């Protein structure tokens, strides 16, 4: 049995058309898949980009908050230093006043002691004279 040449030619042409169709379909599927993959990758890149932007915004907010905290801390430290200086100045003033008053009290006490000694001597002197006069009178 012989196969006619026309059938072989038709079979070869059919196989060639089938292979070309498969190539076209494969080519089309490849580019379609490539486009889908590209779209998925672009979507994930867009998602990552927006996530990074959100994280950058949060980081910037945190940085601003940290800077505010540092500014408040420096302000507090300067207020603390100022209060400390004022407290020591007041303490020094009080100490000087107390020393001045202590000196005044010592002077007054010395004056009182001197006055007391003088009065006691004067009193004793007067009492000796009175004693002598009375004794002589008696």
PDB file of C-alpha atoms in Angstrom:
ATOM      1  CA  UNK A   1       0.000   0.000   0.000  1.00  0.00           C
ATOM      2  CA  UNK A   2       1.303   3.293  -1.033  1.00  0.00           C
ATOM      3  CA  UNK A   3       0.416   6.596   0.451  1.00  0.00           C
ATOM      4  CA  UNK A   4      -0.190   9.184  -2.180  1.00  0.00           C
ATOM      5  CA  UNK A   5       2.241  12.096  -2.296  1.00  0.00           C
ATOM      6  CA  UNK A   6      -0.581  14.585  -1.857  1.00  0.00           C
ATOM      7  CA  UNK A   7      -1.477  13.059   1.458  1.00  0.00           C
ATOM      8  CA  UNK A   8       2.152  13.167   2.587  1.00  0.00           C
ATOM      9  CA  UNK A   9       2.351  16.797   1.436  1.00  0.00           C
ATOM     10  CA  UNK A  10      -0.918  17.593   3.208  1.00  0.00           C
ATOM     11  CA  UNK A  11       0.307  15.784   6.309  1.00  0.00           C
ATOM     12  CA  UNK A  12       3.608  17.671   6.245  1.00  0.00           C
ATOM     13  CA  UNK A  13       1.787  20.975   5.677  1.00  0.00           C
ATOM     14  CA  UNK A  14      -0.619  20.084   8.508  1.00  0.00           C
ATOM     15  CA  UNK A  15       2.268  19.246  10.815  1.00  0.00           C
ATOM     16  CA  UNK A  16       4.023  22.478   9.877  1.00  0.00           C
ATOM     17  CA  UNK A  17       0.789  24.428  10.495  1.00  0.00           C
ATOM     18  CA  UNK A  18       0.332  22.569  13.778  1.00  0.00           C
ATOM     19  CA  UNK A  19       3.908  23.354  14.860  1.00  0.00           C
ATOM     20  CA  UNK A  20       3.511  26.993  13.779  1.00  0.00           C
ATOM     21  CA  UNK A  21       0.214  27.215  15.653  1.00  0.00           C
ATOM     22  CA  UNK A  22       1.839  25.698  18.736  1.00  0.00           C
ATOM     23  CA  UNK A  23       4.730  28.162  18.425  1.00  0.00           C
ATOM     24  CA  UNK A  24       2.298  31.064  18.093  1.00  0.00           C
ATOM     25  CA  UNK A  25       0.248  29.839  21.059  1.00  0.00           C
ATOM     26  CA  UNK A  26       3.382  29.247  23.120  1.00  0.00           C
ATOM     27  CA  UNK A  27       4.722  32.660  22.119  1.00  0.00           C
ATOM     28  CA  UNK A  28       1.420  34.278  23.047  1.00  0.00           C
ATOM     29  CA  UNK A  29       1.233  32.367  26.354  1.00  0.00           C
ATOM     30  CA  UNK A  30       4.829  33.332  27.138  1.00  0.00           C
ATOM     31  CA  UNK A  31       4.194  37.052  26.607  1.00  0.00           C
ATOM     32  CA  UNK A  32       0.862  36.875  28.419  1.00  0.00           C
ATOM     33  CA  UNK A  33       2.532  35.112  31.352  1.00  0.00           C
ATOM     34  CA  UNK A  34       5.405  37.583  31.156  1.00  0.00           C
ATOM     35  CA  UNK A  35       2.928  40.482  31.308  1.00  0.00           C
ATOM     36  CA  UNK A  36       1.112  38.872  34.250  1.00  0.00           C
ATOM     37  CA  UNK A  37       4.406  38.330  36.075  1.00  0.00           C
ATOM     38  CA  UNK A  38       5.447  41.899  35.268  1.00  0.00           C
ATOM     39  CA  UNK A  39       2.093  43.183  36.568  1.00  0.00           C
ATOM     40  CA  UNK A  40       2.478  41.123  39.757  1.00  0.00           C
ATOM     41  CA  UNK A  41       6.056  42.328  40.223  1.00  0.00           C
ATOM     42  CA  UNK A  42       4.980  45.932  39.558  1.00  0.00           C
ATOM     43  CA  UNK A  43       2.157  45.520  42.073  1.00  0.00           C
ATOM     44  CA  UNK A  44       4.520  44.133  44.697  1.00  0.00           C
ATOM     45  CA  UNK A  45       7.056  46.874  43.964  1.00  0.00           C
ATOM     46  CA  UNK A  46       4.293  49.465  44.314  1.00  0.00           C
ATOM     47  CA  UNK A  47       3.212  47.869  47.592  1.00  0.00           C
ATOM     48  CA  UNK A  48       6.791  47.815  48.863  1.00  0.00           C
ATOM     49  CA  UNK A  49       7.268  51.410  47.767  1.00  0.00           C
ATOM     50  CA  UNK A  50       4.177  52.562  49.635  1.00  0.00           C
ATOM     51  CA  UNK A  51       5.257  50.527  52.679  1.00  0.00           C
ATOM     52  CA  UNK A  52       8.691  52.137  52.548  1.00  0.00           C
ATOM     53  CA  UNK A  53       7.131  55.583  52.221  1.00  0.00           C
ATOM     54  CA  UNK A  54       4.933  54.856  55.247  1.00  0.00           C
ATOM     55  CA  UNK A  55       7.943  53.616  57.195  1.00  0.00           C
ATOM     56  CA  UNK A  56       9.932  56.685  56.161  1.00  0.00           C
ATOM     57  CA  UNK A  57       7.070  58.919  57.312  1.00  0.00           C
ATOM     58  CA  UNK A  58       6.898  57.044  60.627  1.00  0.00           C
ATOM     59  CA  UNK A  59      10.678  57.276  60.999  1.00  0.00           C
ATOM     60  CA  UNK A  60      10.535  61.008  60.309  1.00  0.00           C
ATOM     61  CA  UNK A  61       7.758  61.417  62.898  1.00  0.00           C
ATOM     62  CA  UNK A  62       9.823  59.463  65.412  1.00  0.00           C
ATOM     63  CA  UNK A  63      12.849  61.615  64.628  1.00  0.00           C
ATOM     64  CA  UNK A  64      10.799  64.763  65.173  1.00  0.00           C
ATOM     65  CA  UNK A  65       9.471  63.379  68.455  1.00  0.00           C
ATOM     66  CA  UNK A  66      12.978  62.466  69.584  1.00  0.00           C
ATOM     67  CA  UNK A  67      14.201  65.963  68.695  1.00  0.00           C
ATOM     68  CA  UNK A  68      11.299  67.437  70.693  1.00  0.00           C
ATOM     69  CA  UNK A  69      12.166  65.202  73.641  1.00  0.00           C
ATOM     70  CA  UNK A  70      15.810  66.293  73.444  1.00  0.00           C
ATOM     71  CA  UNK A  71      14.751  69.948  73.283  1.00  0.00           C
ATOM     72  CA  UNK A  72      12.521  69.474  76.338  1.00  0.00           C
ATOM     73  CA  UNK A  73      15.313  67.661  78.138  1.00  0.00           C
ATOM     74  CA  UNK A  74      17.769  70.448  77.384  1.00  0.00           C
ATOM     75  CA  UNK A  75      15.202  72.998  78.545  1.00  0.00           C
ATOM     76  CA  UNK A  76      14.639  71.017  81.721  1.00  0.00           C
ATOM     77  CA  UNK A  77      18.383  70.732  82.296  1.00  0.00           C
ATOM     78  CA  UNK A  78      18.862  74.475  81.837  1.00  0.00           C
ATOM     79  CA  UNK A  79      15.954  75.178  84.203  1.00  0.00           C
ATOM     80  CA  UNK A  80      17.425  72.703  86.686  1.00  0.00           C
ATOM     81  CA  UNK A  81      20.851  74.371  86.414  1.00  0.00           C
ATOM     82  CA  UNK A  82      19.276  77.812  86.865  1.00  0.00           C
ATOM     83  CA  UNK A  83      17.294  76.628  89.899  1.00  0.00           C
ATOM     84  CA  UNK A  84      20.443  75.042  91.314  1.00  0.00           C
ATOM     85  CA  UNK A  85      22.389  78.309  90.886  1.00  0.00           C
ATOM     86  CA  UNK A  86      19.555  80.305  92.458  1.00  0.00           C
ATOM     87  CA  UNK A  87      19.362  77.872  95.363  1.00  0.00           C
ATOM     88  CA  UNK A  88      23.099  78.126  96.008  1.00  0.00           C
ATOM     89  CA  UNK A  89      22.946  81.939  95.704  1.00  0.00           C
ATOM     90  CA  UNK A  90      20.118  82.060  98.228  1.00  0.00           C
ATOM     91  CA  UNK A  91      21.984  79.660 100.507  1.00  0.00           C
ATOM     92  CA  UNK A  92      25.067  81.872 100.315  1.00  0.00           C
ATOM     93  CA  UNK A  93      22.965  84.962 101.081  1.00  0.00           C
ATOM     94  CA  UNK A  94      21.347  83.259 104.067  1.00  0.00           C
ATOM     95  CA  UNK A  95      24.748  82.086 105.300  1.00  0.00           C
ATOM     96  CA  UNK A  96      26.173  85.618 105.018  1.00  0.00           C
ATOM     97  CA  UNK A  97      23.141  87.048 106.844  1.00  0.00           C
ATOM     98  CA  UNK A  98      23.480  84.455 109.574  1.00  0.00           C
ATOM     99  CA  UNK A  99      27.204  85.201 109.929  1.00  0.00           C
ATOM    100  CA  UNK A 100      26.452  88.940 110.062  1.00  0.00           C
ATOM    101  CA  UNK A 101      23.756  88.409 112.699  1.00  0.00           C
ATOM    102  CA  UNK A 102      26.055  86.060 114.589  1.00  0.00           C
ATOM    103  CA  UNK A 103      28.764  88.753 114.569  1.00  0.00           C
ATOM    104  CA  UNK A 104      26.231  91.329 115.768  1.00  0.00           C
ATOM    105  CA  UNK A 105      25.077  88.993 118.519  1.00  0.00           C
ATOM    106  CA  UNK A 106      28.675  88.389 119.596  1.00  0.00           C
ATOM    107  CA  UNK A 107      29.289  92.154 119.699  1.00  0.00           C
ATOM    108  CA  UNK A 108      26.077  92.732 121.644  1.00  0.00           C
ATOM    109  CA  UNK A 109      26.903  89.841 123.976  1.00  0.00           C
ATOM    110  CA  UNK A 110      30.389  91.248 124.542  1.00  0.00           C
ATOM    111  CA  UNK A 111      28.872  94.682 125.183  1.00  0.00           C
ATOM    112  CA  UNK A 112      26.366  93.165 127.618  1.00  0.00           C
ATOM    113  CA  UNK A 113      29.086  91.194 129.322  1.00  0.00           C
ATOM    114  CA  UNK A 114      31.258  94.302 129.611  1.00  0.00           C
ATOM    115  CA  UNK A 115      28.288  96.287 130.897  1.00  0.00           C
ATOM    116  CA  UNK A 116      27.461  93.524 133.339  1.00  0.00           C
ATOM    117  CA  UNK A 117      31.064  93.398 134.541  1.00  0.00           C
ATOM    118  CA  UNK A 118      31.097  97.159 134.945  1.00  0.00           C
ATOM    119  CA  UNK A 119      27.769  97.139 136.768  1.00  0.00           C
ATOM    120  CA  UNK A 120      28.921  94.330 138.999  1.00  0.00           C
ATOM    121  CA  UNK A 121      32.171  96.164 139.813  1.00  0.00           C
ATOM    122  CA  UNK A 122      30.264  99.369 140.341  1.00  0.00           C
ATOM    123  CA  UNK A 123      27.769  97.535 142.524  1.00  0.00           C
ATOM    124  CA  UNK A 124      30.500  95.859 144.531  1.00  0.00           C
ATOM    125  CA  UNK A 125      32.403  99.072 144.854  1.00  0.00           C
ATOM    126  CA  UNK A 126      29.319 100.858 146.045  1.00  0.00           C
ATOM    127  CA  UNK A 127      28.450  98.080 148.448  1.00  0.00           C
ATOM    128  CA  UNK A 128      31.950  98.082 149.955  1.00  0.00           C
ATOM    129  CA  UNK A 129      31.734 101.808 150.523  1.00  0.00           C
ATOM    130  CA  UNK A 130      28.294 101.434 152.067  1.00  0.00           C
ATOM    131  CA  UNK A 131      29.576  98.565 154.223  1.00  0.00           C
ATOM    132  CA  UNK A 132      32.546 100.642 155.380  1.00  0.00           C
ATOM    133  CA  UNK A 133      30.324 103.633 156.137  1.00  0.00           C
ATOM    134  CA  UNK A 134      27.880 101.542 158.094  1.00  0.00           C
ATOM    135  CA  UNK A 135      30.608  99.824 159.975  1.00  0.00           C
ATOM    136  CA  UNK A 136      32.159 103.115 160.805  1.00  0.00           C
ATOM    137  CA  UNK A 137      28.815 104.510 161.759  1.00  0.00           C
ATOM    138  CA  UNK A 138      28.020 101.640 164.007  1.00  0.00           C
TER     139      UNK A 138
END
